[in-house]
mmCIF file with all atom_site columns, C-alpha atoms in Angstrom:
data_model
loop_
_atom_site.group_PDB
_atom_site.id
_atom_site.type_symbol
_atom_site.label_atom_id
_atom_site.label_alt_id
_atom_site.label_comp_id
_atom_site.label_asym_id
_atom_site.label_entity_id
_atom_site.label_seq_id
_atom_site.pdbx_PDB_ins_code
_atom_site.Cartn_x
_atom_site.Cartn_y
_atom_site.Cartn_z
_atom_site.occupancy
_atom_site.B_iso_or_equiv
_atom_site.pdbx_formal_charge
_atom_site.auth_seq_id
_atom_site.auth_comp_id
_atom_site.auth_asym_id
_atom_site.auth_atom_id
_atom_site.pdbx_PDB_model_num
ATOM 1  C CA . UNK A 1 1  ? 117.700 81.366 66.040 1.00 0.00 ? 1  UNK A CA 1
ATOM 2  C CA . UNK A 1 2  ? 120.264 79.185 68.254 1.00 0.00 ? 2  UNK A CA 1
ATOM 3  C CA . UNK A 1 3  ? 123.626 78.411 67.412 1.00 0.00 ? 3  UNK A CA 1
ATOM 4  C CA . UNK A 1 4  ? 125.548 81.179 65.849 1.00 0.00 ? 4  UNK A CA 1
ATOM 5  C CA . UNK A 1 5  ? 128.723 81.315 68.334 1.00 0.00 ? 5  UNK A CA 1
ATOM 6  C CA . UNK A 1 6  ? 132.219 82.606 67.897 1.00 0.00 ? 6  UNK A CA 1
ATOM 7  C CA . UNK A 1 7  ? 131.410 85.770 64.614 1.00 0.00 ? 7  UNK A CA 1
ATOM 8  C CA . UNK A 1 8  ? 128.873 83.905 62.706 1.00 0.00 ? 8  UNK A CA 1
ATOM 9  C CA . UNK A 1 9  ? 127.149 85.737 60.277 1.00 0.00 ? 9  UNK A CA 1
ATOM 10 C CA . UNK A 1 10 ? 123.653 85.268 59.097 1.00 0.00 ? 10 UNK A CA 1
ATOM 11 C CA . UNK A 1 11 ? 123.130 86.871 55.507 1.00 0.00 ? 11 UNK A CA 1
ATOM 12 C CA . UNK A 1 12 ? 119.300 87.147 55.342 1.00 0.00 ? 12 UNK A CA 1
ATOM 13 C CA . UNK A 1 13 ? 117.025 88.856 52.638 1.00 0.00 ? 13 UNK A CA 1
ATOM 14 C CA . UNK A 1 14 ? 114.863 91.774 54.366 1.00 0.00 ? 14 UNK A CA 1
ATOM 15 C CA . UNK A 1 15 ? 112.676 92.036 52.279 1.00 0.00 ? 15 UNK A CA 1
ATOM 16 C CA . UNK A 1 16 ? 111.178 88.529 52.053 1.00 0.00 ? 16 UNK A CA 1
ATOM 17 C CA . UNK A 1 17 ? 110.894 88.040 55.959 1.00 0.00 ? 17 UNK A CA 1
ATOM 18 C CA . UNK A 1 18 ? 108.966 91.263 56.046 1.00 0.00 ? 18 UNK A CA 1
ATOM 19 C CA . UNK A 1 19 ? 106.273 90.350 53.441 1.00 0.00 ? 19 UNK A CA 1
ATOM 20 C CA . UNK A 1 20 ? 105.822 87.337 56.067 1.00 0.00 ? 20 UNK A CA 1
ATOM 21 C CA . UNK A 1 21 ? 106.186 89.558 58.921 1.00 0.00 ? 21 UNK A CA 1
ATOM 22 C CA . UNK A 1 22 ? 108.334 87.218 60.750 1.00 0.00 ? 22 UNK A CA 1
ATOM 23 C CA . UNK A 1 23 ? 110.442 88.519 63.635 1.00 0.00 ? 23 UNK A CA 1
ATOM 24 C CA . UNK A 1 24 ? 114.015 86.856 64.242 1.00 0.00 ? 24 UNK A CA 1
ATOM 25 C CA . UNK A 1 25 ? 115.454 87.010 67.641 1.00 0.00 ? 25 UNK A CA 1
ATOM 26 C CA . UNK A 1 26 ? 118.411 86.330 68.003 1.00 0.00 ? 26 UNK A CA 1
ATOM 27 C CA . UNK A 1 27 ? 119.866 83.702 71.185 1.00 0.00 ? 27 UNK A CA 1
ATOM 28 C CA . UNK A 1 28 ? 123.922 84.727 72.335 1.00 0.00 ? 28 UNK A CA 1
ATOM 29 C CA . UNK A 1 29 ? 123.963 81.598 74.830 1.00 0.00 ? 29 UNK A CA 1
ATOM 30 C CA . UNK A 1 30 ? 127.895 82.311 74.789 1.00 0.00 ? 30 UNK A CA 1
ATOM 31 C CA . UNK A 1 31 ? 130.749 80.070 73.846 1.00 0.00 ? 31 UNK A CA 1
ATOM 32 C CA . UNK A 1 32 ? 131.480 76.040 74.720 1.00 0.00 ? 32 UNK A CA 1
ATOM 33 C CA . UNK A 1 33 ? 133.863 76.943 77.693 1.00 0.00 ? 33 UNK A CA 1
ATOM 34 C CA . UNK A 1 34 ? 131.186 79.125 78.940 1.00 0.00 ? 34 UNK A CA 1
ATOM 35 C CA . UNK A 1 35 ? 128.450 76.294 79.221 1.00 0.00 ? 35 UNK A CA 1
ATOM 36 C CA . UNK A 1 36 ? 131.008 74.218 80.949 1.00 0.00 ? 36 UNK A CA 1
ATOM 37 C CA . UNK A 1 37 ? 131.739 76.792 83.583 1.00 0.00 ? 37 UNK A CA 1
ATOM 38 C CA . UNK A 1 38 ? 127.950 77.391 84.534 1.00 0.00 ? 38 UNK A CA 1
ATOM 39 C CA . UNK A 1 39 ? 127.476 73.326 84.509 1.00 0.00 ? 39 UNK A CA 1
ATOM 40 C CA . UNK A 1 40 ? 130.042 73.409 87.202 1.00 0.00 ? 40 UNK A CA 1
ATOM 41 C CA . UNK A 1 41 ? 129.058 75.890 88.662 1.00 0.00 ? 41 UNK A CA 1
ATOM 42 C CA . UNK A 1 42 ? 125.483 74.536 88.952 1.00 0.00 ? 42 UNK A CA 1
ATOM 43 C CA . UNK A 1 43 ? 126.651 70.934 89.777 1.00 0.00 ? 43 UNK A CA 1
ATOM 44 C CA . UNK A 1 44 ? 129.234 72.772 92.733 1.00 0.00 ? 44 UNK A CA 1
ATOM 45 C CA . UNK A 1 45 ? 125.794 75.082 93.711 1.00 0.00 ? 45 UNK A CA 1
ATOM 46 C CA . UNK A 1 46 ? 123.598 71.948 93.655 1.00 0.00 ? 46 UNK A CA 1
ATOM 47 C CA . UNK A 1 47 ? 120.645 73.624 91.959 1.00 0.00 ? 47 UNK A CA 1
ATOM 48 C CA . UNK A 1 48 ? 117.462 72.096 91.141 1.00 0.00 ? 48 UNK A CA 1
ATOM 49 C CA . UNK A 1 49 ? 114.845 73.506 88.572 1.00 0.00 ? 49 UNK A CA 1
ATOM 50 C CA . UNK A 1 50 ? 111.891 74.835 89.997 1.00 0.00 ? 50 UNK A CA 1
ATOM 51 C CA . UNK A 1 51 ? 109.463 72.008 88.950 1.00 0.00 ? 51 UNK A CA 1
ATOM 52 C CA . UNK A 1 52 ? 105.488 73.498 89.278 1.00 0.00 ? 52 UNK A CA 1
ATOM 53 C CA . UNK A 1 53 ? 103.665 70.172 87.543 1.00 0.00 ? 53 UNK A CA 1
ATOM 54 C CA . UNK A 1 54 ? 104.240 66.870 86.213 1.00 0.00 ? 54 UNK A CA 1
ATOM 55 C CA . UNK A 1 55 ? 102.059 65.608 83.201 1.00 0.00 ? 55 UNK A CA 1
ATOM 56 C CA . UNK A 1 56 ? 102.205 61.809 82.055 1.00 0.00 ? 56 UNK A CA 1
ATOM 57 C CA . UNK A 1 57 ? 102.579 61.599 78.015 1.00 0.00 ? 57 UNK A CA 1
ATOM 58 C CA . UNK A 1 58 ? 99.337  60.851 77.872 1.00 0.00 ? 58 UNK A CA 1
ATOM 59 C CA . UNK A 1 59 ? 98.312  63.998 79.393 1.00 0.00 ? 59 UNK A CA 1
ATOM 60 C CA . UNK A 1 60 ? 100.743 66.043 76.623 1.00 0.00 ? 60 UNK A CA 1
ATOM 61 C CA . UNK A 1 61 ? 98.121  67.843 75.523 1.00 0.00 ? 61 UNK A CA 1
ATOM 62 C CA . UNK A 1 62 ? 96.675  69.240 78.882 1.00 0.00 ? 62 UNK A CA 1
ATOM 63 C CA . UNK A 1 63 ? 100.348 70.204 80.108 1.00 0.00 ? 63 UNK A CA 1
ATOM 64 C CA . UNK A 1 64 ? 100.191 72.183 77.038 1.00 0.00 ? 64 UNK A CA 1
ATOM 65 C CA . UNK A 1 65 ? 96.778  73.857 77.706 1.00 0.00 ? 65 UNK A CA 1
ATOM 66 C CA . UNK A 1 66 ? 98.070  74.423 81.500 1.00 0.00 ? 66 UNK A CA 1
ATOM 67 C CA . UNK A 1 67 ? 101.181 76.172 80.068 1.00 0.00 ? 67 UNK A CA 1
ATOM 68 C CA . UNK A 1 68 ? 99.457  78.523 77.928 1.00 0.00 ? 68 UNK A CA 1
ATOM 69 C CA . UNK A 1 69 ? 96.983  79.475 80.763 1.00 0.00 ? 69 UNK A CA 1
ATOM 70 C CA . UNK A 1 70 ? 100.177 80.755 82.098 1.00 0.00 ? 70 UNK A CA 1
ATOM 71 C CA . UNK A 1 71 ? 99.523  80.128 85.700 1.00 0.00 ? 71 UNK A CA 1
ATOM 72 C CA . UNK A 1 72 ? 102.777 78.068 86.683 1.00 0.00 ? 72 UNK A CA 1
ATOM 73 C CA . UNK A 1 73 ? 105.524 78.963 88.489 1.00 0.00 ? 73 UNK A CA 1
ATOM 74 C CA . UNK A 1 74 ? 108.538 76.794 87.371 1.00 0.00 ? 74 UNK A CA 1
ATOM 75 C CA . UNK A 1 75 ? 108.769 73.956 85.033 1.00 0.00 ? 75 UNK A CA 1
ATOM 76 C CA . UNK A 1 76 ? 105.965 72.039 83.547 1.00 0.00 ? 76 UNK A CA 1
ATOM 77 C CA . UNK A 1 77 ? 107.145 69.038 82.792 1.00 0.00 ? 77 UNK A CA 1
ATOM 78 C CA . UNK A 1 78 ? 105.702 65.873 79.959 1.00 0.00 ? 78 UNK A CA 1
ATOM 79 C CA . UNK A 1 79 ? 107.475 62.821 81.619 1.00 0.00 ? 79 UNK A CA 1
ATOM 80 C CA . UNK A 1 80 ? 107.933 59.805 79.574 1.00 0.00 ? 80 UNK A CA 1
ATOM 81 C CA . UNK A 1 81 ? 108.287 57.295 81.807 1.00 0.00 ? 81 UNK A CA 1
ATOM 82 C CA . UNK A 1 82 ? 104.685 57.414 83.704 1.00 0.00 ? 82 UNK A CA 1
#
């Protein structure tokens, strides 16, 4: 779950997500001013994602199979444009 920022509360039932036997884990990716400092920051540091394979669209389903395998290091990437 992504998005709760700032004290928001999320009133859920137990008891029907564990008859599903769902897990919810739970994403603090801190507040608005925080993102802005670590895009600077980045930007400033000039980092660059780890990229480990590129995959055409029409190969979507592959870079899917490749990222399950779980044998990448870095991003796998679907471009659009190719």
């Amino acid at each position: 779950m992504i998005g709760f920022i700032g004290g928001e509360e999320l009133n859920v039932p137990v008891l029907p997500i564990m008859q599903k036997m769902l897990n919810i884990v739970g994403n603090n990716t801190g507040s608005t001013s925080d993102l802005r400092t670590a895009v600077r920051a980045i930007e400033t540091s000039a980092i660059q994602p780890e990229i480990d394979r590129i995959f055409a669209f029409a190969a979507t389903q592959e870079a899917y199979r490749y990222l399950q395998s779980a044998g990448h290091v870095g991003k796998v990437v679907i471009d659009l444009n190719i």
